[in-house]
Amino acid sequence: MNVKELPITRPGIVPLLVLVQAVVLLPLWFYIPAWISAVTIALLLGKYFMHRHGAKAPRWILLIVVLLCVGGVFWQFKTLNGRDAGIGLITLMYAFKLLEARSYRDASLILFISFFIVVTAFFYSEAIWMGLYLLAAILMILLGLVALNSPKGVEGVGRIGKISGVTLLQAIPIMVLLFLFFPRSSAPLWSMPSDTQAGSGIDDTMNPGSIGALRTFDDIAFRVDFEGDVPPRSEMYWRGLVLSEFDGFTWFKEQHSPIRQELELPMTPTYEYRIQMEPNNRNWIFGLEDLAEAPNGAYLFSDFTWNRRRQTTQRFIYSAQAYEIDFSQRPLTEFQLNRYLQLPDNSNEDTREWSVEQRQNHQTDEGFIRWVLSYIHQGQFYYTLTPPVIEVDSVDGFWLDSKQGYCEHYAGAFVYIMRAAGIPARVVTGYQGAEYNPYGDYYIVRQSDAHAWTEVWLEGEGWRRIDPTAAIHPSRVEEDLRSDASSRDGWMEEFGSDTGFEAPQGFLNNLALRWDALQSFWSETVMGYSRDMQFGWLRKLGIERHQYRYLGYGLLATILLAGFIFGYLVLRSTQRLEPVTKYYLLLLKKLRDHGIDCDRTMGPRDVLQLTRATSQKVYSRAAPALKTYIAMRYQNEQLDSEAVKRFRQQVSRV
Amino acid sequence: MLGILVLILIASTNYQNNMGFMTGFILLAVGFLSVFYTFRNLKGIEVRCQKSGAVFATQDAVVRVQLVNNTKSQRLGVGVGLAKKSVIYLDVDEQAKSEGVIYLSTERRGLLDVPRIACTTMFPFGIFEAWSWVRTPYQILVYPKPLPCPEPLIASSSGIEEGQTREKGSEDFQSLRDYQAGDPIKQVMWKAYARERGLYSKEFEDYVGEHHTLTWDSVAHYDKELAISYLTDAVLAAEDSQNVYGLELPQQTIAKGQGAEHLHSCLKALALM
């Protein structure tokens, strides 16, 4: 019999395989279509019960079910290509394979494929608990392999558990070294299939209601890690998109914004930071105002927004700087002027008239802006997340009638009024504020921090940020939004508000922050480990980016080092001789030193005779030891530690 | 395994999935470690062999293989056999012994060298195989295969009663029963044993005091191997019927005698002819 012929009908093997598959598939069941999950569960249960009752599924039935399932996957995804369809198909085939598994080879294949199935689950989630689950799943697979290769199968779970557990523990340091050294590619090998998963986040259009929906999400949008100076939270405006096109109801991102020309930048950036962005399936990324230098794979537009070439479908980490840029010598071009003054005809006529009228009462643009803000502050404007629905002419409806709304209502109306008064203005969307995490020393920006504000162009100064929402009087902010509004809005200082809300700092909140710090470390340092980071720490070791070969050396060194360490650890113990044998060999050596021509191939009785024949003197000293040895080895003498000790003493007297 | 590993690493690279890399690297590390573990599973095991007694040609010879584990860890799934592909699996606990039996098919009479014994393992993960060949100094004596001769072979009967045939003698005991431990070896029906019909004891016997000398001359006109087989059969028959018999071969003459020892020397002489 060959190991390859070990039957998988040995007790415990099939149930263990079922269990391994269940453990491996468990995370996927939450992500793949429910019917695929149901079919795989049914197949696993089916295999288990058929095994218990010694039944076998007829092949033709299997074939029909397989075909039905393939058809189902095609019907579900309209393709058999791509990530989701592929994973659906592979999980089904994986479950079917167990159903028809009969030989060692089948079982072994299933167990190795299990490693691959484990990986597919990570396309859906890279959370920290998945990392822990990974270890558990791999332990299960190893357990299956050990059981499959033991003639007695699962008998003695403790024994095979120990072997697989120890191996896994030893594999982890090697994995870490390989993880650090293994050469990474910065770009995918083939273009990734487009992702159908919906992400949440800021959209490239804004109409009444779009950001409001986000305000209820506590999901994390991104985390920020400042190097050096940190701006006050009220100044943290995370710029995402500039919306400058308006159709009377909805604000749009301009379609073909030119890529920014090189600007002369001050020597040192105002702020430097790293952003770890959660996937949002959008092209844009966020940063503080006055951005410079696009991160890898992104480009910067003249309106200071960034776009990536690919959508952010996976966590994306980038470094950025904010600069203060002097616009005083850089007037707007004719083209820009037109763009930022553009208003649709035949809509919101009342607000337009109102604006033109009011502008005439003020001498300067700046004076007019101040007046509009104080108009918001003193007028009956309310901040609420549940404003009345406005059907058409969103600005008129809000500014002149309901006066209830949130950031995008205010930002939209404010830009409209500015443009109507002849001041170039634009809407900016992104996030405002952040929560500080003292345990990880970084800031968390959540979807609920989504915000819209405005920028107006002032001659001789350039773009100035104006947040009209911040001008609402605190007493007219909805009760449950106050703490929220207070943390974000600059008017607290500007208008001398006395509301003074404190952020909740309870035990649970601390715990949540600690957990987030751990998650941040996991996603930034572990999951975000990339070629750039690899070269980053190699550079600290004095190895430059172009010296690729050092990665190879590192890899080789890892393997050799691990080889030596494990060779020593694993093989060392077996070198030791059993004590009795050791002393006997010592005895023989002593006899040889006395001129007795003996070696290990001679039996002890022959050695005894030879000694007697050669030297009576040596014989008298060696005989007790030899006799004890014969007694211990061949005469069922009790071989306890006492006897071994006596033997050692007898040997030492020779 | 290698295929799966490459697949995982390619997929991980493509999707920039660090968790995938981790899985791949753990798999790689396990493969790497299994080199040592598989090797260790065999290392330090002492292999002891015990050959069986003589067998008749075409019967299986039995070699008892004992694995002695003097180390401090268990050795599981160690296969011993004549070829790497056909082994029996033994588990050996630490400081313990485990025994298995290897059957050696025989074809021809004579001395059979016990072939080298494969000692192999794929434990614990079935990724690598470690093996070692163990040579034994043993030879197994293979007796010729007995074949009944078409003609009676009583050549020179220094008999007591003329006409008393071999057939008669063998009919004197009718009852056979299964061999039981402790039965005198004389009562064993060797002929049946040689034919692989199992061990039988003769219930009781008449002492049939025939004296035969089986000679080579009586079968010399047959093919040599056939002749040897006929003589073997005759020797076994003589022993079975409690006759006193001798053997005259071209190079060797065995004086008349009876009993297991005598039978063995006759069969050995025939085997080594």
JSON list of C-alpha atoms in Angstrom, two decimals, chain B residues 96-182:
[
{"chain": "B", "resi": 96, "resn": "ALA", "atom": "CA", "xyz": [8.57, 2.00, 22.11]},
{"chain": "B", "resi": 97, "resn": "LYS", "atom": "CA", "xyz": [8.55, -0.68, 19.47]},
{"chain": "B", "resi": 98, "resn": "SER", "atom": "CA", "xyz": [6.20, -1.54, 16.71]},
{"chain": "B", "resi": 99, "resn": "GLU", "atom": "CA", "xyz": [6.18, -4.61, 14.58]},
{"chain": "B", "resi": 100, "resn": "GLY", "atom": "CA", "xyz": [5.00, -5.39, 11.11]},
{"chain": "B", "resi": 101, "resn": "VAL", "atom": "CA", "xyz": [5.22, -8.31, 8.78]},
{"chain": "B", "resi": 102, "resn": "ILE", "atom": "CA", "xyz": [6.48, -8.21, 5.25]},
{"chain": "B", "resi": 103, "resn": "TYR", "atom": "CA", "xyz": [5.63, -11.05, 2.94]},
{"chain": "B", "resi": 104, "resn": "LEU", "atom": "CA", "xyz": [8.22, -12.05, 0.45]},
{"chain": "B", "resi": 105, "resn": "SER", "atom": "CA", "xyz": [7.04, -14.06, -2.49]},
{"chain": "B", "resi": 106, "resn": "THR", "atom": "CA", "xyz": [9.35, -16.88, -3.52]},
{"chain": "B", "resi": 107, "resn": "GLU", "atom": "CA", "xyz": [9.67, -18.49, -6.89]},
{"chain": "B", "resi": 108, "resn": "ARG", "atom": "CA", "xyz": [12.65, -20.72, -6.93]},
{"chain": "B", "resi": 109, "resn": "ARG", "atom": "CA", "xyz": [14.22, -23.07, -4.43]},
{"chain": "B", "resi": 110, "resn": "GLY", "atom": "CA", "xyz": [17.54, -22.15, -2.94]},
{"chain": "B", "resi": 111, "resn": "LEU", "atom": "CA", "xyz": [18.81, -19.38, -0.77]},
{"chain": "B", "resi": 112, "resn": "LEU", "atom": "CA", "xyz": [16.86, -16.18, -1.12]},
{"chain": "B", "resi": 113, "resn": "ASP", "atom": "CA", "xyz": [18.51, -12.94, -0.10]},
{"chain": "B", "resi": 114, "resn": "VAL", "atom": "CA", "xyz": [16.12, -10.81, 1.88]},
{"chain": "B", "resi": 115, "resn": "PRO", "atom": "CA", "xyz": [15.95, -7.73, -0.32]},
{"chain": "B", "resi": 116, "resn": "ARG", "atom": "CA", "xyz": [16.60, -4.28, 1.06]},
{"chain": "B", "resi": 117, "resn": "ILE", "atom": "CA", "xyz": [13.63, -2.94, 2.92]},
{"chain": "B", "resi": 118, "resn": "ALA", "atom": "CA", "xyz": [12.16, 0.45, 2.19]},
{"chain": "B", "resi": 119, "resn": "CYS", "atom": "CA", "xyz": [11.41, 2.61, 5.14]},
{"chain": "B", "resi": 120, "resn": "THR", "atom": "CA", "xyz": [9.38, 5.58, 4.02]},
{"chain": "B", "resi": 121, "resn": "THR", "atom": "CA", "xyz": [7.12, 8.31, 5.31]},
{"chain": "B", "resi": 122, "resn": "MET", "atom": "CA", "xyz": [5.11, 11.28, 4.06]},
{"chain": "B", "resi": 123, "resn": "PHE", "atom": "CA", "xyz": [3.92, 12.25, 7.47]},
{"chain": "B", "resi": 124, "resn": "PRO", "atom": "CA", "xyz": [2.81, 14.82, 8.60]},
{"chain": "B", "resi": 125, "resn": "PHE", "atom": "CA", "xyz": [1.57, 16.79, 5.58]},
{"chain": "B", "resi": 126, "resn": "GLY", "atom": "CA", "xyz": [2.00, 14.52, 2.62]},
{"chain": "B", "resi": 127, "resn": "ILE", "atom": "CA", "xyz": [4.03, 17.15, 0.82]},
{"chain": "B", "resi": 128, "resn": "PHE", "atom": "CA", "xyz": [7.42, 15.49, 0.85]},
{"chain": "B", "resi": 129, "resn": "GLU", "atom": "CA", "xyz": [8.48, 11.91, 1.15]},
{"chain": "B", "resi": 130, "resn": "ALA", "atom": "CA", "xyz": [11.47, 10.78, 3.19]},
{"chain": "B", "resi": 131, "resn": "TRP", "atom": "CA", "xyz": [12.81, 7.29, 2.70]},
{"chain": "B", "resi": 132, "resn": "SER", "atom": "CA", "xyz": [15.68, 5.04, 3.51]},
{"chain": "B", "resi": 133, "resn": "TRP", "atom": "CA", "xyz": [16.71, 1.59, 2.40]},
{"chain": "B", "resi": 134, "resn": "VAL", "atom": "CA", "xyz": [17.63, -0.91, 5.05]},
{"chain": "B", "resi": 135, "resn": "ARG", "atom": "CA", "xyz": [19.82, -3.84, 4.09]},
{"chain": "B", "resi": 136, "resn": "THR", "atom": "CA", "xyz": [19.57, -7.06, 6.01]},
{"chain": "B", "resi": 137, "resn": "PRO", "atom": "CA", "xyz": [22.21, -9.79, 6.04]},
{"chain": "B", "resi": 138, "resn": "TYR", "atom": "CA", "xyz": [19.63, -12.52, 5.97]},
{"chain": "B", "resi": 139, "resn": "GLN", "atom": "CA", "xyz": [19.03, -15.29, 3.53]},
{"chain": "B", "resi": 140, "resn": "ILE", "atom": "CA", "xyz": [15.92, -17.36, 3.56]},
{"chain": "B", "resi": 141, "resn": "LEU", "atom": "CA", "xyz": [16.08, -21.00, 2.65]},
{"chain": "B", "resi": 142, "resn": "VAL", "atom": "CA", "xyz": [13.46, -21.87, 0.08]},
{"chain": "B", "resi": 143, "resn": "TYR", "atom": "CA", "xyz": [12.62, -25.54, -0.19]},
{"chain": "B", "resi": 144, "resn": "PRO", "atom": "CA", "xyz": [11.64, -26.92, -3.56]},
{"chain": "B", "resi": 145, "resn": "LYS", "atom": "CA", "xyz": [8.01, -27.00, -4.39]},
{"chain": "B", "resi": 146, "resn": "PRO", "atom": "CA", "xyz": [6.66, -30.51, -3.79]},
{"chain": "B", "resi": 147, "resn": "LEU", "atom": "CA", "xyz": [4.97, -32.22, -6.69]},
{"chain": "B", "resi": 148, "resn": "PRO", "atom": "CA", "xyz": [3.51, -35.71, -6.56]},
{"chain": "B", "resi": 149, "resn": "CYS", "atom": "CA", "xyz": [5.37, -38.06, -8.78]},
{"chain": "B", "resi": 150, "resn": "PRO", "atom": "CA", "xyz": [3.31, -39.97, -11.34]},
{"chain": "B", "resi": 151, "resn": "GLU", "atom": "CA", "xyz": [5.13, -43.20, -10.42]},
{"chain": "B", "resi": 152, "resn": "PRO", "atom": "CA", "xyz": [5.93, -44.63, -7.03]},
{"chain": "B", "resi": 153, "resn": "LEU", "atom": "CA", "xyz": [9.39, -43.72, -5.83]},
{"chain": "B", "resi": 154, "resn": "ILE", "atom": "CA", "xyz": [10.24, -46.51, -3.49]},
{"chain": "B", "resi": 155, "resn": "ALA", "atom": "CA", "xyz": [13.52, -47.58, -4.88]},
{"chain": "B", "resi": 156, "resn": "SER", "atom": "CA", "xyz": [15.45, -49.63, -2.44]},
{"chain": "B", "resi": 157, "resn": "SER", "atom": "CA", "xyz": [13.33, -50.67, 0.37]},
{"chain": "B", "resi": 158, "resn": "SER", "atom": "CA", "xyz": [15.33, -52.33, 3.00]},
{"chain": "B", "resi": 159, "resn": "GLY", "atom": "CA", "xyz": [11.83, -53.06, 4.13]},
{"chain": "B", "resi": 160, "resn": "ILE", "atom": "CA", "xyz": [10.59, -55.30, 6.78]},
{"chain": "B", "resi": 161, "resn": "GLU", "atom": "CA", "xyz": [7.53, -56.49, 4.96]},
{"chain": "B", "resi": 162, "resn": "GLU", "atom": "CA", "xyz": [7.60, -56.67, 1.24]},
{"chain": "B", "resi": 163, "resn": "GLY", "atom": "CA", "xyz": [4.57, -55.32, -0.56]},
{"chain": "B", "resi": 164, "resn": "GLN", "atom": "CA", "xyz": [3.55, -52.90, 2.10]},
{"chain": "B", "resi": 165, "resn": "THR", "atom": "CA", "xyz": [3.06, -49.85, 0.05]},
{"chain": "B", "resi": 166, "resn": "ARG", "atom": "CA", "xyz": [3.31, -46.24, 0.82]},
{"chain": "B", "resi": 167, "resn": "GLU", "atom": "CA", "xyz": [-0.36, -45.82, 0.04]},
{"chain": "B", "resi": 168, "resn": "LYS", "atom": "CA", "xyz": [-1.25, -48.36, 2.62]},
{"chain": "B", "resi": 169, "resn": "GLY", "atom": "CA", "xyz": [0.79, -46.64, 5.21]},
{"chain": "B", "resi": 170, "resn": "SER", "atom": "CA", "xyz": [-0.77, -43.31, 4.61]},
{"chain": "B", "resi": 171, "resn": "GLU", "atom": "CA", "xyz": [-4.20, -44.73, 5.01]},
{"chain": "B", "resi": 172, "resn": "ASP", "atom": "CA", "xyz": [-3.43, -45.89, 8.44]},
{"chain": "B", "resi": 173, "resn": "PHE", "atom": "CA", "xyz": [-4.37, -42.68, 9.99]},
{"chain": "B", "resi": 174, "resn": "GLN", "atom": "CA", "xyz": [-7.66, -41.24, 8.98]},
{"chain": "B", "resi": 175, "resn": "SER", "atom": "CA", "xyz": [-8.36, -38.52, 11.36]},
{"chain": "B", "resi": 176, "resn": "LEU", "atom": "CA", "xyz": [-6.77, -35.14, 10.92]},
{"chain": "B", "resi": 177, "resn": "ARG", "atom": "CA", "xyz": [-7.48, -32.17, 13.00]},
{"chain": "B", "resi": 178, "resn": "ASP", "atom": "CA", "xyz": [-6.37, -28.55, 13.03]},
{"chain": "B", "resi": 179, "resn": "TYR", "atom": "CA", "xyz": [-2.97, -28.02, 14.48]},
{"chain": "B", "resi": 180, "resn": "GLN", "atom": "CA", "xyz": [-3.07, -26.91, 18.05]},
{"chain": "B", "resi": 181, "resn": "ALA", "atom": "CA", "xyz": [-0.24, -25.33, 19.90]},
{"chain": "B", "resi": 182, "resn": "GLY", "atom": "CA", "xyz": [1.57, -28.00, 21.84]}
]
